[in-house]
mmCIF file of C-alpha atoms in Angstrom:
data_model
loop_
_atom_site.group_PDB
_atom_site.id
_atom_site.type_symbol
_atom_site.label_atom_id
_atom_site.label_comp_id
_atom_site.label_asym_id
_atom_site.label_seq_id
_atom_site.Cartn_x
_atom_site.Cartn_y
_atom_site.Cartn_z
ATOM 1 C CA UNK Z 644 -7.693 24.811 -0.910
ATOM 2 C CA UNK Z 645 -8.715 21.548 0.777
ATOM 3 C CA UNK Z 646 -10.232 20.091 -2.394
ATOM 4 C CA UNK Z 647 -7.207 21.003 -4.517
ATOM 5 C CA UNK Z 648 -4.788 19.659 -1.936
ATOM 6 C CA UNK Z 649 -6.689 16.382 -1.542
ATOM 7 C CA UNK Z 650 -6.841 15.938 -5.310
ATOM 8 C CA UNK Z 651 -3.101 16.365 -5.743
ATOM 9 C CA UNK Z 652 -2.068 14.294 -2.739
ATOM 10 C CA UNK Z 653 -4.415 11.507 -3.869
ATOM 11 C CA UNK Z 654 -2.908 11.671 -7.364
ATOM 12 C CA UNK Z 655 0.536 11.224 -5.825
ATOM 13 C CA UNK Z 656 -0.752 8.142 -3.990
ATOM 14 C CA UNK Z 657 -1.895 6.704 -7.327
ATOM 15 C CA UNK Z 658 1.608 7.250 -8.692
ATOM 16 C CA UNK Z 659 3.289 5.531 -5.755
ATOM 17 C CA UNK Z 660 0.776 2.689 -5.842
ATOM 18 C CA UNK Z 661 1.574 2.172 -9.519
ATOM 19 C CA UNK Z 662 5.245 1.628 -8.669
ATOM 20 C CA UNK Z 663 4.323 -1.062 -6.146
ATOM 21 C CA UNK Z 664 2.806 -3.350 -8.795
ATOM 22 C CA UNK Z 665 4.404 -2.276 -12.082
ATOM 23 C CA UNK Z 666 6.782 -5.245 -12.130
ATOM 24 C CA UNK Z 667 4.072 -7.702 -10.999
ATOM 25 C CA UNK Z 668 1.996 -6.870 -14.061
ATOM 26 C CA UNK Z 669 4.715 -8.033 -16.469
ATOM 27 C CA UNK Z 670 6.113 -11.017 -14.534
ATOM 28 C CA UNK Z 671 6.093 -13.411 -17.532
ATOM 29 C CA UNK Z 672 7.976 -10.890 -19.679
ATOM 30 C CA UNK Z 673 10.573 -10.215 -16.973
ATOM 31 C CA UNK Z 674 11.028 -13.905 -16.237
ATOM 32 C CA UNK Z 675 11.477 -14.761 -19.915
ATOM 33 C CA UNK Z 676 14.005 -12.022 -20.708
ATOM 34 C CA UNK Z 677 16.037 -12.090 -17.486
ATOM 35 C CA UNK Z 678 15.419 -15.643 -16.274
ATOM 36 C CA UNK Z 679 13.948 -14.617 -12.914
ATOM 37 C CA UNK Z 680 12.553 -17.216 -10.503
ATOM 38 C CA UNK Z 681 9.326 -16.854 -8.508
ATOM 39 C CA UNK Z 682 11.363 -16.015 -5.414
ATOM 40 C CA UNK Z 683 13.309 -13.299 -7.255
ATOM 41 C CA UNK Z 684 10.059 -11.797 -8.521
ATOM 42 C CA UNK Z 685 8.859 -11.635 -4.924
ATOM 43 C CA UNK Z 686 12.112 -10.008 -3.840
ATOM 44 C CA UNK Z 687 11.536 -7.135 -6.277
ATOM 45 C CA UNK Z 688 8.466 -6.110 -4.280
ATOM 46 C CA UNK Z 689 10.344 -6.675 -1.038
ATOM 47 C CA UNK Z 690 13.159 -4.338 -2.148
ATOM 48 C CA UNK Z 691 10.781 -1.383 -2.411
ATOM 49 C CA UNK Z 692 9.713 -1.830 1.152
ATOM 50 C CA UNK Z 693 13.112 -2.662 2.616
ATOM 51 C CA UNK Z 694 14.322 0.833 1.764
ATOM 52 C CA UNK Z 695 10.903 2.224 2.710
ATOM 53 C CA UNK Z 696 11.273 0.917 6.262
ATOM 54 C CA UNK Z 697 14.804 2.240 6.700
ATOM 55 C CA UNK Z 698 13.937 5.720 5.419
ATOM 56 C CA UNK Z 699 10.648 5.933 7.332
ATOM 57 C CA UNK Z 700 12.347 5.188 10.652
ATOM 58 C CA UNK Z 701 14.702 8.163 10.276
ATOM 59 C CA UNK Z 702 12.559 10.728 8.416
ATOM 60 C CA UNK Z 703 9.046 10.470 9.926
ATOM 61 C CA UNK Z 704 9.490 13.777 11.767
ATOM 62 C CA UNK Z 705 10.777 15.643 8.708
ATOM 63 C CA UNK Z 706 7.358 16.839 7.436
ATOM 64 C CA UNK Z 707 6.596 18.479 10.800
ATOM 65 C CA UNK Z 708 9.949 20.297 10.707
ATOM 66 C CA UNK Z 709 10.185 21.564 7.116
ATOM 67 C CA UNK Z 710 6.570 21.246 5.995
ATOM 68 C CA UNK Z 711 4.964 18.310 4.166
ATOM 69 C CA UNK Z 712 4.917 19.719 0.618
ATOM 70 C CA UNK Z 713 8.674 19.704 -0.179
ATOM 71 C CA UNK Z 714 9.073 16.248 1.343
ATOM 72 C CA UNK Z 715 6.304 14.865 -0.882
ATOM 73 C CA UNK Z 716 7.909 16.519 -3.933
ATOM 74 C CA UNK Z 717 11.260 14.889 -3.138
ATOM 75 C CA UNK Z 718 9.525 11.531 -2.830
ATOM 76 C CA UNK Z 719 7.873 11.821 -6.243
ATOM 77 C CA UNK Z 720 11.201 12.770 -7.839
ATOM 78 C CA UNK Z 721 12.937 9.732 -6.317
ATOM 79 C CA UNK Z 722 10.175 7.412 -7.521
ATOM 80 C CA UNK Z 723 10.495 8.760 -11.067
ATOM 81 C CA UNK Z 724 14.249 8.141 -10.966
ATOM 82 C CA UNK Z 725 13.851 4.580 -9.697
ATOM 83 C CA UNK Z 726 11.249 3.792 -12.340
ATOM 84 C CA UNK Z 727 13.506 5.049 -15.132
ATOM 85 C CA UNK Z 728 16.377 2.940 -13.779
ATOM 86 C CA UNK Z 729 14.175 -0.169 -13.720
ATOM 87 C CA UNK Z 730 13.292 0.391 -17.359
ATOM 88 C CA UNK Z 731 16.932 0.237 -18.445
ATOM 89 C CA UNK Z 732 18.026 -2.487 -16.009
ATOM 90 C CA UNK Z 733 19.738 -5.463 -17.644
ATOM 91 C CA UNK Z 734 20.347 -7.593 -14.545
ATOM 92 C CA UNK Z 735 18.452 -8.636 -11.433
ATOM 93 C CA UNK Z 736 20.848 -6.548 -9.310
ATOM 94 C CA UNK Z 737 19.998 -3.350 -11.216
ATOM 95 C CA UNK Z 738 16.289 -4.056 -10.880
ATOM 96 C CA UNK Z 739 16.725 -4.454 -7.117
ATOM 97 C CA UNK Z 740 18.549 -1.101 -6.895
ATOM 98 C CA UNK Z 741 15.777 0.550 -8.919
ATOM 99 C CA UNK Z 742 13.141 -0.799 -6.541
ATOM 100 C CA UNK Z 743 15.183 0.406 -3.556
ATOM 101 C CA UNK Z 744 15.156 3.935 -5.023
ATOM 102 C CA UNK Z 745 11.405 3.749 -5.591
ATOM 103 C CA UNK Z 746 11.048 2.738 -1.937
ATOM 104 C CA UNK Z 747 13.003 5.786 -0.788
ATOM 105 C CA UNK Z 748 10.606 8.018 -2.701
ATOM 106 C CA UNK Z 749 7.523 6.377 -1.273
ATOM 107 C CA UNK Z 750 8.901 6.538 2.274
ATOM 108 C CA UNK Z 751 9.614 10.253 2.044
ATOM 109 C CA UNK Z 752 6.117 11.005 0.817
ATOM 110 C CA UNK Z 753 3.892 8.672 2.826
ATOM 111 C CA UNK Z 754 3.954 10.192 6.317
ATOM 112 C CA UNK Z 755 4.390 13.647 4.765
ATOM 113 C CA UNK Z 756 1.107 13.149 2.905
ATOM 114 C CA UNK Z 757 -0.701 12.101 6.094
ATOM 115 C CA UNK Z 758 0.589 15.238 7.837
ATOM 116 C CA UNK Z 759 -0.337 17.301 4.743
ATOM 117 C CA UNK Z 760 -3.931 16.064 4.995
ATOM 118 C CA UNK Z 761 -3.994 16.812 8.732
ATOM 119 C CA UNK Z 762 -2.902 20.355 7.870
ATOM 120 C CA UNK Z 763 -5.662 20.681 5.278
ATOM 121 C CA UNK Z 764 -8.316 19.626 7.802
ATOM 122 C CA UNK Z 765 -7.029 21.566 10.813
ATOM 123 C CA UNK Z 766 -9.294 20.813 13.791
ATOM 124 C CA UNK Z 767 -11.722 18.713 11.702
ATOM 125 C CA UNK Z 768 -11.543 14.911 11.655
ATOM 126 C CA UNK Z 769 -9.636 13.857 8.509
ATOM 127 C CA UNK Z 770 -11.053 10.319 8.218
ATOM 128 C CA UNK Z 771 -12.572 10.732 4.763
ATOM 129 C CA UNK Z 772 -9.568 12.665 3.448
ATOM 130 C CA UNK Z 773 -7.172 9.998 4.688
ATOM 131 C CA UNK Z 774 -9.372 7.290 3.206
ATOM 132 C CA UNK Z 775 -9.491 9.088 -0.138
ATOM 133 C CA UNK Z 776 -5.716 9.486 -0.117
ATOM 134 C CA UNK Z 777 -5.253 5.869 0.931
ATOM 135 C CA UNK Z 778 -7.482 4.724 -1.921
ATOM 136 C CA UNK Z 779 -4.907 6.085 -4.346
ATOM 137 C CA UNK Z 780 -2.397 3.354 -3.502
ATOM 138 C CA UNK Z 781 -4.491 0.312 -4.447
ATOM 139 C CA UNK Z 782 -5.936 2.294 -7.359
ATOM 140 C CA UNK Z 783 -2.427 2.887 -8.686
ATOM 141 C CA UNK Z 784 -1.485 -0.764 -8.200
ATOM 142 C CA UNK Z 785 -4.700 -1.904 -9.874
ATOM 143 C CA UNK Z 786 -4.081 0.422 -12.810
ATOM 144 C CA UNK Z 787 -0.579 -1.021 -13.113
ATOM 145 C CA UNK Z 788 -1.957 -4.567 -13.314
ATOM 146 C CA UNK Z 789 -4.381 -3.517 -16.040
ATOM 147 C CA UNK Z 790 -2.289 -1.031 -17.995
ATOM 148 C CA UNK Z 791 1.280 -2.335 -17.930
ATOM 149 C CA UNK Z 792 0.623 -5.509 -19.989
ATOM 150 C CA UNK Z 793 -1.400 -3.489 -22.497
ATOM 151 C CA UNK Z 794 1.246 -0.769 -22.772
ATOM 152 C CA UNK Z 795 4.001 -3.370 -23.087
ATOM 153 C CA UNK Z 796 2.098 -4.973 -25.964
ATOM 154 C CA UNK Z 797 1.496 -1.648 -27.721
ATOM 155 C CA UNK Z 798 5.041 -0.315 -27.244
ATOM 156 C CA UNK Z 799 6.761 -3.613 -27.989
ATOM 157 C CA UNK Z 800 8.102 -4.670 -24.591
ATOM 158 C CA UNK Z 801 8.155 -4.044 -20.860
ATOM 159 C CA UNK Z 802 11.029 -1.524 -20.971
ATOM 160 C CA UNK Z 803 9.145 1.216 -22.891
ATOM 161 C CA UNK Z 804 6.223 0.823 -20.486
ATOM 162 C CA UNK Z 805 8.510 1.706 -17.565
ATOM 163 C CA UNK Z 806 9.871 4.654 -19.533
ATOM 164 C CA UNK Z 807 6.348 6.005 -19.993
ATOM 165 C CA UNK Z 808 5.639 5.474 -16.288
ATOM 166 C CA UNK Z 809 8.759 7.477 -15.379
ATOM 167 C CA UNK Z 810 7.659 10.348 -17.632
ATOM 168 C CA UNK Z 811 4.225 10.444 -15.992
ATOM 169 C CA UNK Z 812 5.810 10.568 -12.534
ATOM 170 C CA UNK Z 813 8.046 13.420 -13.680
ATOM 171 C CA UNK Z 814 4.944 15.271 -14.856
ATOM 172 C CA UNK Z 815 3.288 14.677 -11.484
ATOM 173 C CA UNK Z 816 6.358 16.146 -9.794
ATOM 174 C CA UNK Z 817 6.055 19.305 -11.900
ATOM 175 C CA UNK Z 818 2.365 19.648 -11.016
ATOM 176 C CA UNK Z 819 3.000 19.000 -7.318
ATOM 177 C CA UNK Z 820 5.327 22.009 -7.141
ATOM 178 C CA UNK Z 821 2.201 24.158 -7.615
ATOM 179 C CA UNK Z 822 0.204 22.429 -4.854
ATOM 180 C CA UNK Z 823 -1.054 24.549 -1.921
ATOM 181 C CA UNK Z 824 1.248 24.520 1.112
ATOM 182 C CA UNK Z 825 0.362 23.693 4.718
ATOM 183 C CA UNK Z 826 2.397 24.471 7.815
ATOM 184 C CA UNK Z 827 4.509 21.929 9.654
ATOM 185 C CA UNK Z 828 3.941 21.579 13.397
ATOM 186 C CA UNK Z 829 6.935 20.974 15.620
ATOM 187 C CA UNK Z 830 6.381 17.973 17.930
ATOM 188 C CA UNK Z 831 8.396 17.076 21.027
ATOM 189 C CA UNK Z 832 8.318 13.297 20.475
ATOM 190 C CA UNK Z 833 10.258 11.081 18.077
ATOM 191 C CA UNK Z 834 10.313 7.615 16.544
ATOM 192 C CA UNK Z 835 11.883 6.328 19.774
ATOM 193 C CA UNK Z 836 8.646 7.233 21.560
ATOM 194 C CA UNK Z 837 6.643 5.378 18.929
ATOM 195 C CA UNK Z 838 8.815 2.292 19.359
ATOM 196 C CA UNK Z 839 7.968 2.310 23.085
ATOM 197 C CA UNK Z 840 4.210 2.695 22.440
ATOM 198 C CA UNK Z 841 2.403 -0.666 22.713
ATOM 199 C CA UNK Z 842 -0.751 0.592 21.014
ATOM 200 C CA UNK Z 843 1.332 1.884 18.108
ATOM 201 C CA UNK Z 844 2.664 -1.642 17.543
ATOM 202 C CA UNK Z 845 -0.845 -3.116 17.536
ATOM 203 C CA UNK Z 846 -1.930 -0.518 14.975
ATOM 204 C CA UNK Z 847 1.171 -1.386 12.957
ATOM 205 C CA UNK Z 848 0.135 -5.054 12.946
ATOM 206 C CA UNK Z 849 -3.302 -4.011 11.712
ATOM 207 C CA UNK Z 850 -1.765 -2.144 8.792
ATOM 208 C CA UNK Z 851 0.346 -5.204 7.968
ATOM 209 C CA UNK Z 852 -2.935 -7.050 7.474
ATOM 210 C CA UNK Z 853 -4.321 -4.171 5.413
ATOM 211 C CA UNK Z 854 -1.828 -2.488 3.142
ATOM 212 C CA UNK Z 855 0.736 -5.284 3.486
ATOM 213 C CA UNK Z 856 -1.648 -8.008 2.392
ATOM 214 C CA UNK Z 857 -3.177 -5.811 -0.323
ATOM 215 C CA UNK Z 858 0.136 -5.348 -2.091
ATOM 216 C CA UNK Z 859 1.472 -8.855 -1.400
ATOM 217 C CA UNK Z 860 -1.742 -10.453 -2.656
ATOM 218 C CA UNK Z 861 -1.986 -7.959 -5.510
ATOM 219 C CA UNK Z 862 1.540 -8.893 -6.583
ATOM 220 C CA UNK Z 863 0.506 -12.537 -7.005
ATOM 221 C CA UNK Z 864 -3.159 -12.462 -7.989
ATOM 222 C CA UNK Z 865 -2.385 -12.038 -11.702
ATOM 223 C CA UNK Z 866 0.015 -14.997 -11.676
ATOM 224 C CA UNK Z 867 -2.541 -17.005 -9.667
ATOM 225 C CA UNK Z 868 -5.230 -16.490 -12.305
ATOM 226 C CA UNK Z 869 -2.751 -17.091 -15.125
ATOM 227 C CA UNK Z 870 -1.560 -20.437 -13.766
ATOM 228 C CA UNK Z 871 -4.623 -21.792 -11.977
ATOM 229 C CA UNK Z 872 -7.150 -20.994 -14.704
ATOM 230 C CA UNK Z 873 -4.909 -20.767 -17.818
ATOM 231 C CA UNK Z 874 -6.131 -17.268 -18.634
ATOM 232 C CA UNK Z 875 -4.299 -14.914 -21.030
ATOM 233 C CA UNK Z 876 -1.902 -12.457 -19.376
ATOM 234 C CA UNK Z 877 -3.942 -9.363 -20.238
ATOM 235 C CA UNK Z 878 -7.194 -10.897 -18.959
ATOM 236 C CA UNK Z 879 -5.450 -12.122 -15.794
ATOM 237 C CA UNK Z 880 -4.242 -8.578 -15.158
ATOM 238 C CA UNK Z 881 -7.716 -7.118 -15.608
ATOM 239 C CA UNK Z 882 -9.410 -9.686 -13.370
ATOM 240 C CA UNK Z 883 -6.601 -9.607 -10.806
ATOM 241 C CA UNK Z 884 -6.947 -5.870 -10.468
ATOM 242 C CA UNK Z 885 -10.442 -6.394 -9.019
ATOM 243 C CA UNK Z 886 -8.901 -7.048 -5.592
ATOM 244 C CA UNK Z 887 -7.193 -3.664 -5.592
ATOM 245 C CA UNK Z 888 -10.096 -1.773 -7.151
ATOM 246 C CA UNK Z 889 -12.339 -3.001 -4.328
ATOM 247 C CA UNK Z 890 -9.756 -1.736 -1.827
ATOM 248 C CA UNK Z 891 -9.935 1.630 -3.604
ATOM 249 C CA UNK Z 892 -13.647 1.843 -2.836
ATOM 250 C CA UNK Z 893 -13.513 0.538 0.714
ATOM 251 C CA UNK Z 894 -10.691 2.736 2.024
ATOM 252 C CA UNK Z 895 -12.756 5.960 1.950
ATOM 253 C CA UNK Z 896 -15.857 3.986 2.955
ATOM 254 C CA UNK Z 897 -14.089 2.771 6.088
ATOM 255 C CA UNK Z 898 -13.274 6.366 6.993
ATOM 256 C CA UNK Z 899 -16.818 7.476 6.237
ATOM 257 C CA UNK Z 900 -18.244 4.736 8.472
ATOM 258 C CA UNK Z 901 -16.325 6.167 11.441
ATOM 259 C CA UNK Z 902 -17.008 9.826 10.611
ATOM 260 C CA UNK Z 903 -20.763 9.221 10.456
ATOM 261 C CA UNK Z 904 -20.738 7.215 13.700
ATOM 262 C CA UNK Z 905 -21.909 4.028 11.997
ATOM 263 C CA UNK Z 906 -18.949 2.022 13.341
ATOM 264 C CA UNK Z 907 -16.132 2.571 15.812
ATOM 265 C CA UNK Z 908 -12.524 2.423 14.639
ATOM 266 C CA UNK Z 909 -11.996 -1.072 16.067
ATOM 267 C CA UNK Z 910 -15.278 -2.345 14.617
ATOM 268 C CA UNK Z 911 -14.123 -1.309 11.145
ATOM 269 C CA UNK Z 912 -10.765 -3.007 11.691
ATOM 270 C CA UNK Z 913 -12.396 -6.238 12.862
ATOM 271 C CA UNK Z 914 -14.793 -6.246 9.932
ATOM 272 C CA UNK Z 915 -11.843 -5.946 7.571
ATOM 273 C CA UNK Z 916 -9.882 -8.737 9.258
ATOM 274 C CA UNK Z 917 -12.858 -11.110 9.129
ATOM 275 C CA UNK Z 918 -13.353 -10.331 5.442
ATOM 276 C CA UNK Z 919 -9.723 -11.260 4.731
ATOM 277 C CA UNK Z 920 -10.197 -14.622 6.454
ATOM 278 C CA UNK Z 921 -13.357 -15.384 4.485
ATOM 279 C CA UNK Z 922 -11.818 -14.279 1.191
ATOM 280 C CA UNK Z 923 -8.680 -16.407 1.427
ATOM 281 C CA UNK Z 924 -10.772 -19.497 2.156
ATOM 282 C CA UNK Z 925 -12.628 -18.915 -1.113
ATOM 283 C CA UNK Z 926 -9.338 -18.426 -2.971
ATOM 284 C CA UNK Z 927 -7.613 -21.457 -1.450
ATOM 285 C CA UNK Z 928 -10.366 -24.091 -1.553
ATOM 286 C CA UNK Z 929 -9.345 -26.893 -3.956
ATOM 287 C CA UNK Z 930 -11.146 -27.046 -7.275
ATOM 288 C CA UNK Z 931 -12.953 -23.741 -6.847
ATOM 289 C CA UNK Z 932 -14.359 -22.360 -10.106
ATOM 290 C CA UNK Z 933 -13.216 -19.007 -11.439
ATOM 291 C CA UNK Z 934 -16.302 -17.062 -10.200
ATOM 292 C CA UNK Z 935 -15.703 -18.293 -6.634
ATOM 293 C CA UNK Z 936 -12.040 -17.285 -6.804
ATOM 294 C CA UNK Z 937 -12.965 -13.850 -8.124
ATOM 295 C CA UNK Z 938 -15.531 -13.392 -5.359
ATOM 296 C CA UNK Z 939 -12.828 -14.343 -2.864
ATOM 297 C CA UNK Z 940 -10.593 -11.652 -4.354
ATOM 298 C CA UNK Z 941 -13.416 -9.121 -3.952
ATOM 299 C CA UNK Z 942 -13.876 -10.045 -0.281
ATOM 300 C CA UNK Z 943 -10.124 -9.847 0.399
ATOM 301 C CA UNK Z 944 -10.028 -6.467 -1.343
ATOM 302 C CA UNK Z 945 -12.792 -5.180 0.920
ATOM 303 C CA UNK Z 946 -11.028 -6.542 3.984
ATOM 304 C CA UNK Z 947 -7.676 -4.946 3.290
ATOM 305 C CA UNK Z 948 -9.242 -1.598 2.378
ATOM 306 C CA UNK Z 949 -11.691 -0.869 5.189
ATOM 307 C CA UNK Z 950 -9.267 -0.331 8.117
ATOM 308 C CA UNK Z 951 -6.993 2.247 6.438
ATOM 309 C CA UNK Z 952 -8.330 5.556 7.813
ATOM 310 C CA UNK Z 953 -9.129 4.126 11.279
ATOM 311 C CA UNK Z 954 -5.582 2.754 11.463
ATOM 312 C CA UNK Z 955 -3.843 6.065 10.801
ATOM 313 C CA UNK Z 956 -6.117 8.180 12.951
ATOM 314 C CA UNK Z 957 -5.745 5.689 15.808
ATOM 315 C CA UNK Z 958 -1.977 5.756 15.301
ATOM 316 C CA UNK Z 959 -1.870 9.557 15.612
ATOM 317 C CA UNK Z 960 -4.095 9.451 18.710
ATOM 318 C CA UNK Z 961 -1.875 6.787 20.268
ATOM 319 C CA UNK Z 962 1.041 9.236 20.519
ATOM 320 C CA UNK Z 963 -0.147 12.842 20.448
ATOM 321 C CA UNK Z 964 3.343 14.223 21.113
ATOM 322 C CA UNK Z 965 4.656 12.538 17.947
ATOM 323 C CA UNK Z 966 1.749 11.679 15.609
ATOM 324 C CA UNK Z 967 3.988 11.556 12.545
ATOM 325 C CA UNK Z 968 6.261 8.999 14.199
ATOM 326 C CA UNK Z 969 3.287 6.872 15.252
ATOM 327 C CA UNK Z 970 1.890 6.976 11.729
ATOM 328 C CA UNK Z 971 5.351 6.161 10.430
ATOM 329 C CA UNK Z 972 5.491 3.052 12.611
ATOM 330 C CA UNK Z 973 2.071 2.006 11.311
ATOM 331 C CA UNK Z 974 3.390 2.470 7.784
ATOM 332 C CA UNK Z 975 6.405 0.321 8.645
ATOM 333 C CA UNK Z 976 4.014 -2.451 9.690
ATOM 334 C CA UNK Z 977 2.341 -2.306 6.309
ATOM 335 C CA UNK Z 978 5.631 -2.360 4.463
ATOM 336 C CA UNK Z 979 6.873 -5.261 6.570
ATOM 337 C CA UNK Z 980 3.725 -7.076 5.506
ATOM 338 C CA UNK Z 981 4.768 -6.605 1.888
ATOM 339 C CA UNK Z 982 8.488 -7.158 2.409
ATOM 340 C CA UNK Z 983 7.854 -10.466 4.146
ATOM 341 C CA UNK Z 984 4.579 -11.322 2.449
ATOM 342 C CA UNK Z 985 5.508 -10.996 -1.231
ATOM 343 C CA UNK Z 986 8.604 -13.251 -1.153
ATOM 344 C CA UNK Z 987 6.950 -15.596 1.366
ATOM 345 C CA UNK Z 988 4.042 -16.038 -1.010
ATOM 346 C CA UNK Z 989 6.536 -16.584 -3.827
ATOM 347 C CA UNK Z 990 8.330 -19.288 -1.843
ATOM 348 C CA UNK Z 991 5.058 -20.967 -0.856
ATOM 349 C CA UNK Z 992 3.768 -20.879 -4.436
ATOM 350 C CA UNK Z 993 7.037 -22.304 -5.721
ATOM 351 C CA UNK Z 994 7.198 -25.034 -3.042
ATOM 352 C CA UNK Z 995 3.629 -25.940 -2.070
ATOM 353 C CA UNK Z 996 1.254 -24.108 -4.394
ATOM 354 C CA UNK Z 997 -1.160 -21.206 -4.143
ATOM 355 C CA UNK Z 998 -3.319 -22.739 -1.394
ATOM 356 C CA UNK Z 999 -0.395 -22.409 1.026
ATOM 357 C CA UNK Z 1000 0.235 -18.824 -0.091
ATOM 358 C CA UNK Z 1001 -3.377 -17.832 0.563
ATOM 359 C CA UNK Z 1002 -3.173 -19.612 3.916
ATOM 360 C CA UNK Z 1003 -0.295 -17.317 4.855
ATOM 361 C CA UNK Z 1004 -2.439 -14.291 4.004
ATOM 362 C CA UNK Z 1005 -5.182 -15.640 6.250
ATOM 363 C CA UNK Z 1006 -2.754 -16.158 9.133
ATOM 364 C CA UNK Z 1007 -1.710 -12.503 9.091
ATOM 365 C CA UNK Z 1008 -5.362 -11.451 9.043
ATOM 366 C CA UNK Z 1009 -6.074 -13.672 12.050
ATOM 367 C CA UNK Z 1010 -3.180 -12.183 14.036
ATOM 368 C CA UNK Z 1011 -4.458 -8.670 13.315
ATOM 369 C CA UNK Z 1012 -7.957 -9.646 14.435
ATOM 370 C CA UNK Z 1013 -6.605 -10.997 17.726
ATOM 371 C CA UNK Z 1014 -4.593 -7.785 18.147
ATOM 372 C CA UNK Z 1015 -7.775 -5.715 18.267
ATOM 373 C CA UNK Z 1016 -8.664 -7.455 21.546
ATOM 374 C CA UNK Z 1017 -5.764 -5.579 23.175
ATOM 375 C CA UNK Z 1018 -5.779 -2.385 21.107
ATOM 376 C CA UNK Z 1019 -7.349 0.903 22.180
ATOM 377 C CA UNK Z 1020 -9.216 2.638 19.370
ATOM 378 C CA UNK Z 1021 -9.139 6.359 18.664
ATOM 379 C CA UNK Z 1022 -12.386 6.863 20.604
ATOM 380 C CA UNK Z 1023 -10.780 5.371 23.722
ATOM 381 C CA UNK Z 1024 -7.639 7.456 23.296
ATOM 382 C CA UNK Z 1025 -9.501 10.704 22.520
ATOM 383 C CA UNK Z 1026 -12.852 10.454 24.369
ATOM 384 C CA UNK Z 1027 -13.949 13.907 23.212
ATOM 385 C CA UNK Z 1028 -14.149 12.608 19.623
ATOM 386 C CA UNK Z 1029 -16.703 9.877 20.256
#
């Protein structure tokens, strides 16, 4: 049951991750047909996460009340609907609405999936399972960067590629209905308790530097390679996806490092934050050759991926009476990182260039690193698990 459940919940993460970067992969096509500016392109990513934040704040306890499985199914259905709407959108306003609907779907499913994995593991530590699930998001986004330009070329435009994506999400919804169920656990706490939890906020900041920077940077890495090195769109998408593919590998590795006792939760977080700082320097340095920029993308990808499982287990341990709410607040931090980061990077690219945009990414990583000086890790919150 655990293996089947992890496989399906990880597949759903791939689907949601795909929706985060589908529009980023075809930016030149969107801009040409609809006349979108760099800032508007950034706002498309921000729209997903604006609705994500609003829905997460009011539904984080839902999986513990009705069970995680139906909540995840509802999220997949909403994402399929939003994707189909994007594919037929003729104006910027319609595209924004479509991204808002996709965000609703992702919000419903994210915390529900974390609680689903906790149910699969029972009393065991779910670090590796959470890391495997978390790897699905950057994997989906990376696949979008690689596949969407190719599909658009084969099918004759970006609209059919979104139609195919919507059909695949609908198929995932049908499969998910047959997934094994786990029981919800009624908790006495709520999101209000999470909002009053200082450690929860520090964990949320850490996720802003992880997931938030992964998606914000992933949304712009293809355009960066396209403009800075004059590469073809398809090749830029393939090379840009390296950042997210590395995050795919390092998310479960970060969980495994804690499970095996190799590193503590905070040590993994700090390693990731330092990697982000090193990577953005390599990306931003003037006149850097393409291999140096690609190595910088690899280092950033490792940095944003490593802390994922430690972040969500530390969040749950920070508020045992409402673990879903604490994990929801951590998720909000990540989405705020995207909602602010993607358009901020767009503005900085448009106004000052890519060096300033990468500098912004480094600043968020530095703030997260400083936050670990005040944070209590899961081992400090749950001494019996050291």
